[in-house]
Structure formats: structure tokens, C-alpha cells
PDB file of C-alpha atoms in Angstrom:
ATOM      1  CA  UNK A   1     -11.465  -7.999  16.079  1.00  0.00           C
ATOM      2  CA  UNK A   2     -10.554  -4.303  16.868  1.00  0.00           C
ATOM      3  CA  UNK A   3     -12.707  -1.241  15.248  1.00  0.00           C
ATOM      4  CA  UNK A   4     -10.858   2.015  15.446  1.00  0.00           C
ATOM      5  CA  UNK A   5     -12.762   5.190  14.709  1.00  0.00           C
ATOM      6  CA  UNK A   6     -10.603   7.797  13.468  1.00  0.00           C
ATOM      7  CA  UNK A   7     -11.984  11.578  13.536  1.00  0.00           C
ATOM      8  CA  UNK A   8      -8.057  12.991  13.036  1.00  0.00           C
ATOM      9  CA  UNK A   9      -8.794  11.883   9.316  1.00  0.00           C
ATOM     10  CA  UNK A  10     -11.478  14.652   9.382  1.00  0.00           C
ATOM     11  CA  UNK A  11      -9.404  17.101   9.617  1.00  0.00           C
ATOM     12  CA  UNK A  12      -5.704  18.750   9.201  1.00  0.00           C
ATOM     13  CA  UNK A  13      -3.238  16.859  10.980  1.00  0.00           C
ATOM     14  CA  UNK A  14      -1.824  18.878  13.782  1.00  0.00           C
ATOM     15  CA  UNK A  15       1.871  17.222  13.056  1.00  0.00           C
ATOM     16  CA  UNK A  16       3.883  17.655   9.958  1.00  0.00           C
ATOM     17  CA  UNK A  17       6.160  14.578  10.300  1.00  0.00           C
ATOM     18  CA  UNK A  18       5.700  11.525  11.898  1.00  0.00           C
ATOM     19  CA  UNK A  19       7.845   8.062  12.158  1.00  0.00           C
ATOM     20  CA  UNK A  20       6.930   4.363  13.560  1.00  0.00           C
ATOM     21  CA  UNK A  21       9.087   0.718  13.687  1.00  0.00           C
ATOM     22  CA  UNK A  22       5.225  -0.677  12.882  1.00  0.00           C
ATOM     23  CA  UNK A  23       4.901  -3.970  14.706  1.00  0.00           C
ATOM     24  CA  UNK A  24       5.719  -7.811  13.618  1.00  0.00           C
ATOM     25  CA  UNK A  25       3.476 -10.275  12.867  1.00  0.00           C
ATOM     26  CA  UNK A  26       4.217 -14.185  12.316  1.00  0.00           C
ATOM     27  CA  UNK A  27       1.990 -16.558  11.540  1.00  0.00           C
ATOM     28  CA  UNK A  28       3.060 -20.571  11.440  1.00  0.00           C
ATOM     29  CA  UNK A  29       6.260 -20.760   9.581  1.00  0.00           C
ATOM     30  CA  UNK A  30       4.889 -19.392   6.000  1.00  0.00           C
ATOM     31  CA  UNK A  31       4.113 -15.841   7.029  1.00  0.00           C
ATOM     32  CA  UNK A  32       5.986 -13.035   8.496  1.00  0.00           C
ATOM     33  CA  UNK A  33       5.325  -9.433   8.337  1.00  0.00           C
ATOM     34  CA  UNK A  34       5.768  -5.671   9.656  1.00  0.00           C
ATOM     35  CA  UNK A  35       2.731  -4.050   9.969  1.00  0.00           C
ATOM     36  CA  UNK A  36       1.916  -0.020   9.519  1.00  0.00           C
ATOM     37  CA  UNK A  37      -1.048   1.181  10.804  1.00  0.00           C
ATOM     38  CA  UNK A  38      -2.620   4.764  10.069  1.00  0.00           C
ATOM     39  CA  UNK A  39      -3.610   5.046  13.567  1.00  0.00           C
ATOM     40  CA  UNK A  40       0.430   5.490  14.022  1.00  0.00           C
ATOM     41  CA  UNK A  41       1.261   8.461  11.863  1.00  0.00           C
ATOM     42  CA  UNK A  42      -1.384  10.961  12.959  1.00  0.00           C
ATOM     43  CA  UNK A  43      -3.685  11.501  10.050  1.00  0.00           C
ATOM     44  CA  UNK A  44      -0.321  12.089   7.691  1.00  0.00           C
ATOM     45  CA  UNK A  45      -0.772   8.034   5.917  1.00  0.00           C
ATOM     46  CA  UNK A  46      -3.978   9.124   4.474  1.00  0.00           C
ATOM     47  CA  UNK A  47      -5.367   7.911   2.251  1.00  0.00           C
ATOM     48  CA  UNK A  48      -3.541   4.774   3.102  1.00  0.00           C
ATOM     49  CA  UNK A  49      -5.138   2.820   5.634  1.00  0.00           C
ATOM     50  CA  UNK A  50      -2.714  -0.124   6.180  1.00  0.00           C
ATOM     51  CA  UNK A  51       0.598  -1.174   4.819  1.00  0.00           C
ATOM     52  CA  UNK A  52       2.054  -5.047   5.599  1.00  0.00           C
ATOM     53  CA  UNK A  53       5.744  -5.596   4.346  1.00  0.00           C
ATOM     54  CA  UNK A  54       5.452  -9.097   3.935  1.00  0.00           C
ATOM     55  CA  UNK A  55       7.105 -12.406   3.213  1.00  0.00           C
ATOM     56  CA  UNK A  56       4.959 -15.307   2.009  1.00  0.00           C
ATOM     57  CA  UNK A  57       5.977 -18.862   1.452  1.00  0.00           C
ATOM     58  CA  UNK A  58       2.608 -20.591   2.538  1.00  0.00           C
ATOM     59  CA  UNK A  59      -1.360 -20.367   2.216  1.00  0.00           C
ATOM     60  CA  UNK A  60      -1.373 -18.359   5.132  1.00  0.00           C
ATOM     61  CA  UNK A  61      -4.941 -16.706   5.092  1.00  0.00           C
ATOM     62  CA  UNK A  62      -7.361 -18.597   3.028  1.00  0.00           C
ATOM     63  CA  UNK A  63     -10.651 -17.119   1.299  1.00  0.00           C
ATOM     64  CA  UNK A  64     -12.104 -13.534   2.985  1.00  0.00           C
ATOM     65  CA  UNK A  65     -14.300 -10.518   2.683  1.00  0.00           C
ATOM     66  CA  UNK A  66     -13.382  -6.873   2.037  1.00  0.00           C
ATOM     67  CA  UNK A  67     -15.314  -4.106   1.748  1.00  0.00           C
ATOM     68  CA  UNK A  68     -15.024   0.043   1.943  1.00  0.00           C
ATOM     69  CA  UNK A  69     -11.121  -0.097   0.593  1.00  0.00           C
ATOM     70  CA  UNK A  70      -9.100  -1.332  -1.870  1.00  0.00           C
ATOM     71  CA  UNK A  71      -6.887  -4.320  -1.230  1.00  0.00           C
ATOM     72  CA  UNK A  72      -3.236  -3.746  -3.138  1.00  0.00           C
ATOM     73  CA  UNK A  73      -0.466  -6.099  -3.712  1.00  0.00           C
ATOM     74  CA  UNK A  74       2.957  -4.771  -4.620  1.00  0.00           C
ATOM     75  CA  UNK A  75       5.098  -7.208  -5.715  1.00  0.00           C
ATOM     76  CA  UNK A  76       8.947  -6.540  -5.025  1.00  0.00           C
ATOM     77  CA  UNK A  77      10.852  -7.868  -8.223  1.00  0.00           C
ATOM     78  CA  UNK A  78      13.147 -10.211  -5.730  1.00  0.00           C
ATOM     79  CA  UNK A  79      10.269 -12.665  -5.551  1.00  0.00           C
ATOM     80  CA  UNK A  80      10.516 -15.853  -6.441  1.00  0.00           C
ATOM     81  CA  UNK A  81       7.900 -17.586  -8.518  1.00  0.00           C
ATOM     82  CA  UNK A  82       4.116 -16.991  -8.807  1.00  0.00           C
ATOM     83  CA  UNK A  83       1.485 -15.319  -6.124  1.00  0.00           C
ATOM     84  CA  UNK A  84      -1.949 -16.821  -6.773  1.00  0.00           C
ATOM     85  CA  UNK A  85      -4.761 -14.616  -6.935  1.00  0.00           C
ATOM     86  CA  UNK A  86      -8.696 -15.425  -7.137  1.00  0.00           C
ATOM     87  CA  UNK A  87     -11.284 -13.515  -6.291  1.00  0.00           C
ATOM     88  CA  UNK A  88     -15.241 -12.866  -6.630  1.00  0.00           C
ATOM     89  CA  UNK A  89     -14.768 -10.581 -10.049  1.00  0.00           C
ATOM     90  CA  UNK A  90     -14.128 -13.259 -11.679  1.00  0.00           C
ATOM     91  CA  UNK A  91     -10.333 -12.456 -11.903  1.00  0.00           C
ATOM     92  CA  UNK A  92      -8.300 -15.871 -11.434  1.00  0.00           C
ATOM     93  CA  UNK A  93      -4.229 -15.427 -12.107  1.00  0.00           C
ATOM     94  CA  UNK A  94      -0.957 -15.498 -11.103  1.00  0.00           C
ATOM     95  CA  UNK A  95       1.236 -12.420 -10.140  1.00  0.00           C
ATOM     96  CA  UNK A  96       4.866 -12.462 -10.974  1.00  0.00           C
ATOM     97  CA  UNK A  97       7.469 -10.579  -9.283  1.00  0.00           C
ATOM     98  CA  UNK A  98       7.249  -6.605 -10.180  1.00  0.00           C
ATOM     99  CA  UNK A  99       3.234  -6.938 -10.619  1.00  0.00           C
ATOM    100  CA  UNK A 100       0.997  -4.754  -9.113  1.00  0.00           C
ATOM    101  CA  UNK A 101      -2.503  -5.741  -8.198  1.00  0.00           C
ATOM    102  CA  UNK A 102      -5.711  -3.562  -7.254  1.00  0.00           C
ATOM    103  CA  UNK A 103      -8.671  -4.878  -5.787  1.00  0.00           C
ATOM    104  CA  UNK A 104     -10.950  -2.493  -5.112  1.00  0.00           C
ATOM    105  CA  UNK A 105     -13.347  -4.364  -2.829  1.00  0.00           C
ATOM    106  CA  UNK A 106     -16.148  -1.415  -2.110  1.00  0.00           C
ATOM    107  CA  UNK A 107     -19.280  -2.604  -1.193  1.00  0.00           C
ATOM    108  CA  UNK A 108     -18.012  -6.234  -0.444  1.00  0.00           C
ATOM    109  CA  UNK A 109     -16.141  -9.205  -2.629  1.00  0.00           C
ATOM    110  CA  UNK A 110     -14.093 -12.417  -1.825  1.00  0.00           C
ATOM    111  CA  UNK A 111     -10.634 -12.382  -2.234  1.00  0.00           C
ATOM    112  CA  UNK A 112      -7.914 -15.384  -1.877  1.00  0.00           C
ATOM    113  CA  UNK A 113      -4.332 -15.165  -2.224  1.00  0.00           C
ATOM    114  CA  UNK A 114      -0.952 -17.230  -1.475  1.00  0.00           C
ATOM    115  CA  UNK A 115       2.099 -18.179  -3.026  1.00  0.00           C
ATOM    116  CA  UNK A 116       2.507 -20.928  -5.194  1.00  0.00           C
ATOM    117  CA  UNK A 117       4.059 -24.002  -4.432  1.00  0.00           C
ATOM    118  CA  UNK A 118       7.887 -23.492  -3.807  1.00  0.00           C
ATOM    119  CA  UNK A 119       7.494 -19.778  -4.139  1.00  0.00           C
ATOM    120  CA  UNK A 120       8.909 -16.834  -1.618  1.00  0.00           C
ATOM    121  CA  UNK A 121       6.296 -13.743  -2.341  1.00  0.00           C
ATOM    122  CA  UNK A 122       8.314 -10.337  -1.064  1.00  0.00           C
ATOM    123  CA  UNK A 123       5.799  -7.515  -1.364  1.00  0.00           C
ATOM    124  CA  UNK A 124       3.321  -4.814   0.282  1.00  0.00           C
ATOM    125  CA  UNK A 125       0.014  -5.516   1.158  1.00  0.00           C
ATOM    126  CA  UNK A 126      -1.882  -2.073   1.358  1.00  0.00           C
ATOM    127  CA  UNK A 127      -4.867  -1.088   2.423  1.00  0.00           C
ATOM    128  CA  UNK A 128      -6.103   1.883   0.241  1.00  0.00           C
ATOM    129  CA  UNK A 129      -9.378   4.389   1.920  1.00  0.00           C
ATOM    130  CA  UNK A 130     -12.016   4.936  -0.654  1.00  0.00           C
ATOM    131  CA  UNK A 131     -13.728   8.074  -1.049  1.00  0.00           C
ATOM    132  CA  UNK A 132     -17.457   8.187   0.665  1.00  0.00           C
ATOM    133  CA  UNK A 133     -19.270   8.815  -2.419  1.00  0.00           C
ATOM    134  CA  UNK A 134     -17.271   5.303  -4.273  1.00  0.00           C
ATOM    135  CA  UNK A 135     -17.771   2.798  -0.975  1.00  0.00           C
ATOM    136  CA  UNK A 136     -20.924   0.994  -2.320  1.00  0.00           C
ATOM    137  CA  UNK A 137     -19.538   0.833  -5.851  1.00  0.00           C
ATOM    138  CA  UNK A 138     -19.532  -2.540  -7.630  1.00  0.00           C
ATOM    139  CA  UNK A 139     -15.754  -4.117  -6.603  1.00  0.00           C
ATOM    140  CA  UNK A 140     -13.486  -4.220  -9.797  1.00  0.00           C
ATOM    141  CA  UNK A 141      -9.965  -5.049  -9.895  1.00  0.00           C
ATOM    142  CA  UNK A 142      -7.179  -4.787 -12.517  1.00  0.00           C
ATOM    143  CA  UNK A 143      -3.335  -6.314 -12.686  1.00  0.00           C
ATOM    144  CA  UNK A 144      -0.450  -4.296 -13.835  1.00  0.00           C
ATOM    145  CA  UNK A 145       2.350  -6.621 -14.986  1.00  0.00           C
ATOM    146  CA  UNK A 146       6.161  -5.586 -14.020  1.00  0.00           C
ATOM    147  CA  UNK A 147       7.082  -5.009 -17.757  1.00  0.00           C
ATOM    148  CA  UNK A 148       4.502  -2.186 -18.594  1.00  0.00           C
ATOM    149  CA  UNK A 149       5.604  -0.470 -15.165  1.00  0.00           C
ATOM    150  CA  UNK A 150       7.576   2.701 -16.855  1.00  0.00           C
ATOM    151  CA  UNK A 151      11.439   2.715 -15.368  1.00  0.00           C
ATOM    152  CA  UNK A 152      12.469   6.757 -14.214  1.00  0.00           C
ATOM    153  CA  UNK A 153      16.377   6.954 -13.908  1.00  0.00           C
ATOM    154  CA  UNK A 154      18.180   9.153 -11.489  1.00  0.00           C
ATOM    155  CA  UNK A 155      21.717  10.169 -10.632  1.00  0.00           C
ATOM    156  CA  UNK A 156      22.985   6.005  -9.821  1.00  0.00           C
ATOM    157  CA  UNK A 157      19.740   5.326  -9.156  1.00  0.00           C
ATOM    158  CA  UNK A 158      16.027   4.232 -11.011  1.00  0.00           C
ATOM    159  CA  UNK A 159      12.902   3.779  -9.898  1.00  0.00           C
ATOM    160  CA  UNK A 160       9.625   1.881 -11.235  1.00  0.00           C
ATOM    161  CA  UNK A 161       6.871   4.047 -11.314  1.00  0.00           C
ATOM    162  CA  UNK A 162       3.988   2.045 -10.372  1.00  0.00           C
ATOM    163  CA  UNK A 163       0.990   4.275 -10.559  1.00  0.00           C
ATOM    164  CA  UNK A 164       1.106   7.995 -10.725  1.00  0.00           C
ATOM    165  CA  UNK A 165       2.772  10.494 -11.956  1.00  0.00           C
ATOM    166  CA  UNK A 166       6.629  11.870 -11.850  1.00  0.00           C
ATOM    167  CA  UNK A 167       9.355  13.622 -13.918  1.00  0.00           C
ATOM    168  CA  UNK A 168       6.242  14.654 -16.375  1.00  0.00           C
ATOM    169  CA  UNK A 169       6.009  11.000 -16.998  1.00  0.00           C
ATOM    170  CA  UNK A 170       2.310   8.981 -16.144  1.00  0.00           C
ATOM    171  CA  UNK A 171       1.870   5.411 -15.158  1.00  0.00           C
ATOM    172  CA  UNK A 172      -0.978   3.624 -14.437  1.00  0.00           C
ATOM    173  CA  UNK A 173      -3.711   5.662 -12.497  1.00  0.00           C
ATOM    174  CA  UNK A 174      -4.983   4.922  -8.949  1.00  0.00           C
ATOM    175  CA  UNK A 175      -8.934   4.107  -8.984  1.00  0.00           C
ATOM    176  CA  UNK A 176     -11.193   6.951  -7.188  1.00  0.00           C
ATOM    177  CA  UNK A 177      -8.807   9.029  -6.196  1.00  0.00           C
ATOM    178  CA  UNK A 178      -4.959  10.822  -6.722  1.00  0.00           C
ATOM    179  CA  UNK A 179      -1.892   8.632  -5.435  1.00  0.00           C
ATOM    180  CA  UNK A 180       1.438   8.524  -6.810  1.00  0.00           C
ATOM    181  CA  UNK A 181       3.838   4.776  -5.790  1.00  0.00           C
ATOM    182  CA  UNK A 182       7.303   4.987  -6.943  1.00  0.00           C
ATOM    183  CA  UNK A 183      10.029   1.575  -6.234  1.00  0.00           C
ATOM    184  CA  UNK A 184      13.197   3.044  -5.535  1.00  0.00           C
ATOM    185  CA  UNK A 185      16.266   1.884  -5.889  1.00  0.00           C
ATOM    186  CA  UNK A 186      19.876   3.878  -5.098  1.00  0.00           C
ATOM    187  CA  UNK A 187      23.416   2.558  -5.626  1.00  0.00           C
ATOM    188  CA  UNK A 188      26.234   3.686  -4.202  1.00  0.00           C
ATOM    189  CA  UNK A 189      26.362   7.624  -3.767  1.00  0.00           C
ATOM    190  CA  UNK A 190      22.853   7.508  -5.697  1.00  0.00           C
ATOM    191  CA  UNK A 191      20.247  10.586  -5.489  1.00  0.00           C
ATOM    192  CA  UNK A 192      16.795  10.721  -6.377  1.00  0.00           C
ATOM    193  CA  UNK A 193      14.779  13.730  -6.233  1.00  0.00           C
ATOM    194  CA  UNK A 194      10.101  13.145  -6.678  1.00  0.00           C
ATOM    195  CA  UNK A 195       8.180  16.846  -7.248  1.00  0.00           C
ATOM    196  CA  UNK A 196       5.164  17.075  -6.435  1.00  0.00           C
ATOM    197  CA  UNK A 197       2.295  19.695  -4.676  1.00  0.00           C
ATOM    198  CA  UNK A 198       2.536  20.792  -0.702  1.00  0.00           C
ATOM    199  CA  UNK A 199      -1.346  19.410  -0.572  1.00  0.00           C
ATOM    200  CA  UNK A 200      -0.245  15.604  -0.755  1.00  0.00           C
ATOM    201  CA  UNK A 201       1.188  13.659   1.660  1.00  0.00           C
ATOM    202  CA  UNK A 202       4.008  11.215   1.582  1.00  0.00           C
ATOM    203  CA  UNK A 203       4.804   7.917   3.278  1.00  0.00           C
ATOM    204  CA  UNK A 204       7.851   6.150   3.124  1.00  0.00           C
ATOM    205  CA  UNK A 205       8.655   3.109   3.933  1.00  0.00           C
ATOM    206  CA  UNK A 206      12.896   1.995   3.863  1.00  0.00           C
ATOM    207  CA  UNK A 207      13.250  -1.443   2.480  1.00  0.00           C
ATOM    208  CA  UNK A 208      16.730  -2.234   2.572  1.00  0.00           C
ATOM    209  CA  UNK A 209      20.000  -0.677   3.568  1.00  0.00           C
ATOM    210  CA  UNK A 210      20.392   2.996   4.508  1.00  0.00           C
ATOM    211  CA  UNK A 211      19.761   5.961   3.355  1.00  0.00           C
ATOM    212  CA  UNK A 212      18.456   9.727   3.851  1.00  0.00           C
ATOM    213  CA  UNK A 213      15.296  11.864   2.706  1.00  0.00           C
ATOM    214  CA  UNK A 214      15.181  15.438   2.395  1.00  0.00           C
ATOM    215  CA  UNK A 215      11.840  17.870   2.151  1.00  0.00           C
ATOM    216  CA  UNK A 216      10.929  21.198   2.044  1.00  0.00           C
ATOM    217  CA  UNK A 217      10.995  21.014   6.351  1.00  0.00           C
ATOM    218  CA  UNK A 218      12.746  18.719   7.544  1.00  0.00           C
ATOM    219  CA  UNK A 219      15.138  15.791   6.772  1.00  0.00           C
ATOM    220  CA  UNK A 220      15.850  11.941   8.301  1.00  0.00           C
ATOM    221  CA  UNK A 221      17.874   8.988   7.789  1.00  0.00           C
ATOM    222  CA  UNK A 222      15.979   6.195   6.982  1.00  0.00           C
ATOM    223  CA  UNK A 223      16.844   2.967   8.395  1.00  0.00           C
ATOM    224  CA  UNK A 224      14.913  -0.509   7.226  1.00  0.00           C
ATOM    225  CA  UNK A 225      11.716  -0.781   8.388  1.00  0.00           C
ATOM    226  CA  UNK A 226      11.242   2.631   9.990  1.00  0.00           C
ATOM    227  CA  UNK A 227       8.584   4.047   8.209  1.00  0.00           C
ATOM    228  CA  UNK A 228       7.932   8.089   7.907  1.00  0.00           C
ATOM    229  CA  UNK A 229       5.014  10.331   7.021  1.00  0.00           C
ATOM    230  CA  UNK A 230       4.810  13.910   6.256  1.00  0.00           C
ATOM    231  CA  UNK A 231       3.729  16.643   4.807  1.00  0.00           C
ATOM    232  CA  UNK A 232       3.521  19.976   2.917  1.00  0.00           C
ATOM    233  CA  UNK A 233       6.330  18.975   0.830  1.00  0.00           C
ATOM    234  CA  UNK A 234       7.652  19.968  -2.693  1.00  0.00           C
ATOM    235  CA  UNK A 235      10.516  18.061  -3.798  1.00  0.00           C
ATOM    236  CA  UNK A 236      11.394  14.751  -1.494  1.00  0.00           C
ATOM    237  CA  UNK A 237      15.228  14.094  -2.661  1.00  0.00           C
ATOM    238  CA  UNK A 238      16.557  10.283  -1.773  1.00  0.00           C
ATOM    239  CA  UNK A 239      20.749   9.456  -1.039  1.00  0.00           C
ATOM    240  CA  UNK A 240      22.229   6.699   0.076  1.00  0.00           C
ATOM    241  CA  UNK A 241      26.151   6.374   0.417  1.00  0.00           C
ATOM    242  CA  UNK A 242      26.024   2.553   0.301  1.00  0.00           C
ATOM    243  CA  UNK A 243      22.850   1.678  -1.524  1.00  0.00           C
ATOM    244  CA  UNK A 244      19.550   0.936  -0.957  1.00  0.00           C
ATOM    245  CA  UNK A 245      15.569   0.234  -1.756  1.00  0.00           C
ATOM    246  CA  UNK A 246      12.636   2.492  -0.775  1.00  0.00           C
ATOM    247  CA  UNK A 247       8.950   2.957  -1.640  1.00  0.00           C
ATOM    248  CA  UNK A 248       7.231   6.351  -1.862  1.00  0.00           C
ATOM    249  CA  UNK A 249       3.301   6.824  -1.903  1.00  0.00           C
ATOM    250  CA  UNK A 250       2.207  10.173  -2.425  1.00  0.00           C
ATOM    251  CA  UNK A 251      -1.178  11.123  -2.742  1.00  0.00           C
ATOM    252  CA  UNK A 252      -4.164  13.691  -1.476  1.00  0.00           C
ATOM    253  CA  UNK A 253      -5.572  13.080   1.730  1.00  0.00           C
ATOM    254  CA  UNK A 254      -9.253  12.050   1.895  1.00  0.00           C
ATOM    255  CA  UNK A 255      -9.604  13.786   5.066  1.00  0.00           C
ATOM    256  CA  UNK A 256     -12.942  11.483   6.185  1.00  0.00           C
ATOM    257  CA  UNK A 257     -13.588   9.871   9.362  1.00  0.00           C
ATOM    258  CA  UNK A 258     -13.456   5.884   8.862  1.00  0.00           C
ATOM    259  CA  UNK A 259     -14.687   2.928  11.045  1.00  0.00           C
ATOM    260  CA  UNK A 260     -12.197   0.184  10.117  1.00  0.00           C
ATOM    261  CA  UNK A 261     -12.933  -3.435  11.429  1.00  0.00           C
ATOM    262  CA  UNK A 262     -10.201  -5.710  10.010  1.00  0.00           C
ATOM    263  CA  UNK A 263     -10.298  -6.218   6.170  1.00  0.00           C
ATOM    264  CA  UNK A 264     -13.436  -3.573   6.240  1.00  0.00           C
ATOM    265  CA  UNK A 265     -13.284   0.346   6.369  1.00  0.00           C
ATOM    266  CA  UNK A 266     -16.888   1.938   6.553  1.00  0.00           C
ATOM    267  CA  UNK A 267     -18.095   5.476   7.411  1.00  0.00           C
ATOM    268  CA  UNK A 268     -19.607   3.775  10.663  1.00  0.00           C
ATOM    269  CA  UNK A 269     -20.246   0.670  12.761  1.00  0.00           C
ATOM    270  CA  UNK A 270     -23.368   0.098  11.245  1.00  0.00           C
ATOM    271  CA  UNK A 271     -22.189   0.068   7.575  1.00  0.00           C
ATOM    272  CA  UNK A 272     -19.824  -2.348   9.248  1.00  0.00           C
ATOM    273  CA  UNK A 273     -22.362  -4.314  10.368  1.00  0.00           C
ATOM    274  CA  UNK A 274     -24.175  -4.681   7.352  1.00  0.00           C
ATOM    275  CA  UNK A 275     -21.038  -5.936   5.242  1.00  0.00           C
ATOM    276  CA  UNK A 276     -20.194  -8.556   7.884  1.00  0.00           C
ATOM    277  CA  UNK A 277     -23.986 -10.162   7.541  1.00  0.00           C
ATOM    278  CA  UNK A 278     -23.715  -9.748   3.748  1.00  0.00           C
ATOM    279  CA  UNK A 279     -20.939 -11.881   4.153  1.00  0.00           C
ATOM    280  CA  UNK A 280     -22.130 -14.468   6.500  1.00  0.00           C
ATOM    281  CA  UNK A 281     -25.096 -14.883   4.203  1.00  0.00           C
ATOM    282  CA  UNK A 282     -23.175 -15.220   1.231  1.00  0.00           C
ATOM    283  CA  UNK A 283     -24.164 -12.176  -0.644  1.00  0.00           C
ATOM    284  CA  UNK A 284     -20.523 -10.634  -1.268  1.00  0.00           C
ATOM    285  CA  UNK A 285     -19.848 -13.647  -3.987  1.00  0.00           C
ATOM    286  CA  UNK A 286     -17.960 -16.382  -4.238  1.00  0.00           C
ATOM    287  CA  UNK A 287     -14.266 -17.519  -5.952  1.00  0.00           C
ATOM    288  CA  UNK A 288     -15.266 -21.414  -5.573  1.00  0.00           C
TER     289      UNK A 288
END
């Protein structure tokens, strides 16, 4: 298992803008995902850690640990049927397409998810930093069903705010810390335009079909699957000539150095350490 120490996080990136294709990952016939690492964008995903565009259609990963981060499934509302979720909290239910779920892990807790029988989960797995001074706090988690998710509309286009806030409207707040998750979606010769401050940064990640961002400094097209970063932007205005689906995090960067072992993001490898006996020994809980 790889542990990557990150001191860029420390700091101020040195880029403004970064872009990566993120890599694939398959695994048997019931998983298959493209992977985003923060490793890959240069300090600008913070305070994301990890981002998996994902589709499920079989147990794939069975019970685990995390611990130091919050685990986050965002359900896309093309999913069909229900995405099982138990973990150590106590917190046993299904997701349905459109749901959000946070599980802030912290200082350890047992998660297990996978689709149910017959079901196709589309959705984001995301790996969320915590703060230093929340890492050892008790894990909670909460799930935020598709229907109370308010719907902003645009010019031929709306978009589900998720948590966050835009266009002086609030959804449901992050845990711990400031981040903003908007679902896009543009028709034909649709525009959408976020504000926010020039102290967050953004990450996008192009779902389906094509279209084109525009910032403060710069500007791309966005093809599926080729996530961007940046920063030090105001408004971030979406087109698209032919349609298409995009998701926007915004948030404050943590700016704090990380250890991150697989499922576990600690201020070192000790910490790490620590959490991975806690584990073995059984002290993180148990969904069984």
C-alpha cells in the first residue's frame, strides 16, 4: 500500500491551473472506475484528497477501515436501484440515485458499501481532508436524500446544489470545514455562471459530453473525464453547444501536510500506524 507525504499542501501552490485524464481502475467485472488523485493537481484539489468516478454493479470491496477523512458518496441521479450502506455508527440504509452520503470517519470506523442486487450505482467516491484539530473526533455520518437537494436554474441549464452555497441560496453544509458541490447539467447552447471568493479553489470534473469553463484567468474545454483544478477565481461560467453534465467542488484549502495510506489520511506515519493496529485489534467498531 503506497503512503504519499505531501508538504505542497503546506503551502501556496506555485501553479494556478492544473489538468489530469486520472487513471482507470477495474476490478472483476462489477467495478470500474477513473481515479483523481491530489498528488496530480499540485496542491490546487485541496481539500479534496481523492475523487473515484465510478460504476458499481457488484460487492466489489467488502467491510474496511477509514480514518483522518471523510468518505463521500455522490450519487448521479442515472443510477439504477439502491446502494447499500452500513457502517460502525450505527447507520444501516440504502442510497437512491441523487443521494448524497458523508461519512466522516476521523479517528477510525468501519464502513461497507455495494450495490444492491440488480442495481448499476453511477457516482463519486471522494475522499474529503479533515482539518488537524477534527482528525481524532468521534466518526459521524449523515445522508442527504436527492429530493431535499435544492435545484438552481440557469440559462438551458440547472444544477443540484448538493452542499454549499450559490446564487444566495444554502444547501446542506460540509462537516469541519467550507466546500461548495454543485451537479451540473447544460442543454443545448446552455450557460451557467457559480460566484464565489478568489481564496477557494475549484475542481472540476466533466462527466459527459463537451463543454467549456471560463475564470477570472484562464479558460478550457472540458472533455469527459479530464479533470481541472484552479484557482483565484471569481465567477466560473459553464457552456456547452451540444449539452452536457459536470460537477464543481469549491471550497478553502486546508493548506496542511497529510500522510495518506489508502483509506487513511493522518498528519504522519505514526498516526498511521496507530489507526492500522486499532483496526487489526478491533477497536475502530464493527457493522456485523
Amino acid at each position: 500500500m503506497t503512503t504519499q507525504l505531501i508538504d505542497k499542501l503546506a503551502g501556496v501552490p506555485c501553479e494556478t491551473h492544473a489538468q489530469s485524464d486520472g487513471r482507470k481502475i477495474t476490478i472483476g467485472d462489477g467495478f470500474a472506475a477513473q481515479s483523481y488523485q491530489h498528488a496530480d493537481f499540485g496542491g490546487l484539489m485541496d481539500p479534496l484528497i481523492m475523487v473515484d468516478h465510478f460504476v458499481m454493479t457488484k460487492p466489489t470491496f467488502g467491510t474496511h477501515a477509514h480514518a483522518g477523512l471523510s468518505a463521500v458518496t455522490v450519487m448521479f441521479e442515472d443510477s439504477e436501484g439502491a446502494f447499500h450502506n452500513r457502517d460502525s455508527v450505527g447507520n444501516d440504509l440504502d442510497l437512491a440515485p441523487g443521494d448524497l452520503y458523508w461519512f466522516k470517519a476521523a479517528k477510525g470506523a468501519i464502513h461497507n458499501e455495494a450495490p444492491r442486487p440488480g442495481a448499476r450505482t453511477h457516482a463519486l467516491q471522494v475522499f474529503v481532508n479533515l482539518p488537524t484539530d477534527h482528525r481524532h473526533d468521534a466518526p459521524s455520518a449523515f445522508h442527504l436524500k436527492a429530493q431535499d437537494i435544492p435545484k438552481l436554474t440557469g440559462d438551458r441549464s440547472t444544477a443540484r446544489l448538493i452542499l454549499g452555497q450559490s446564487h444566495e441560496i444554502a444547501g446542506q453544509a460540509a462537516p469541519d470545514l467550507s466546500l461548495t458541490l454543485l451537479d451540473i447539467s447544460l442543454q443545448s447552447d446552455g450557460t451557467f455562471t457559480h460566484h464565489g471568493t478568489p481564496d477557494e479553489h475549484a475542481w472540476i470534473l466533466p462527466i459527459k459530453g463537451t463543454s467549456s469553463v471560463t475564470w477570472n484567468a484562464g479558460a478550457t474545454e472540458l472533455q469527459p473525464g479530464k479533470a481541472v483544478a484552479f484557482a483565484g477565481a471569481t465567477d466560473i461560467a459553464f457552456s456547452s453547444e451540444r449539452g452536457a453534465h459536470v460537477v464543481l467542488f469549491r471550497g478553502h484549502p486546508l493548506r496542511q501536510a497529510f500522510v495518506q495510506r489508502g483509506p487513511y489520511a493522518m498528519g504522519n506515519a505514526a498516526e498511521l500506524d496507530a489507526v492500522e493496529a486499532a483496526y487489526r485489534d478491533g477497536r475502530l467498531g464493527s457493522i456485523d
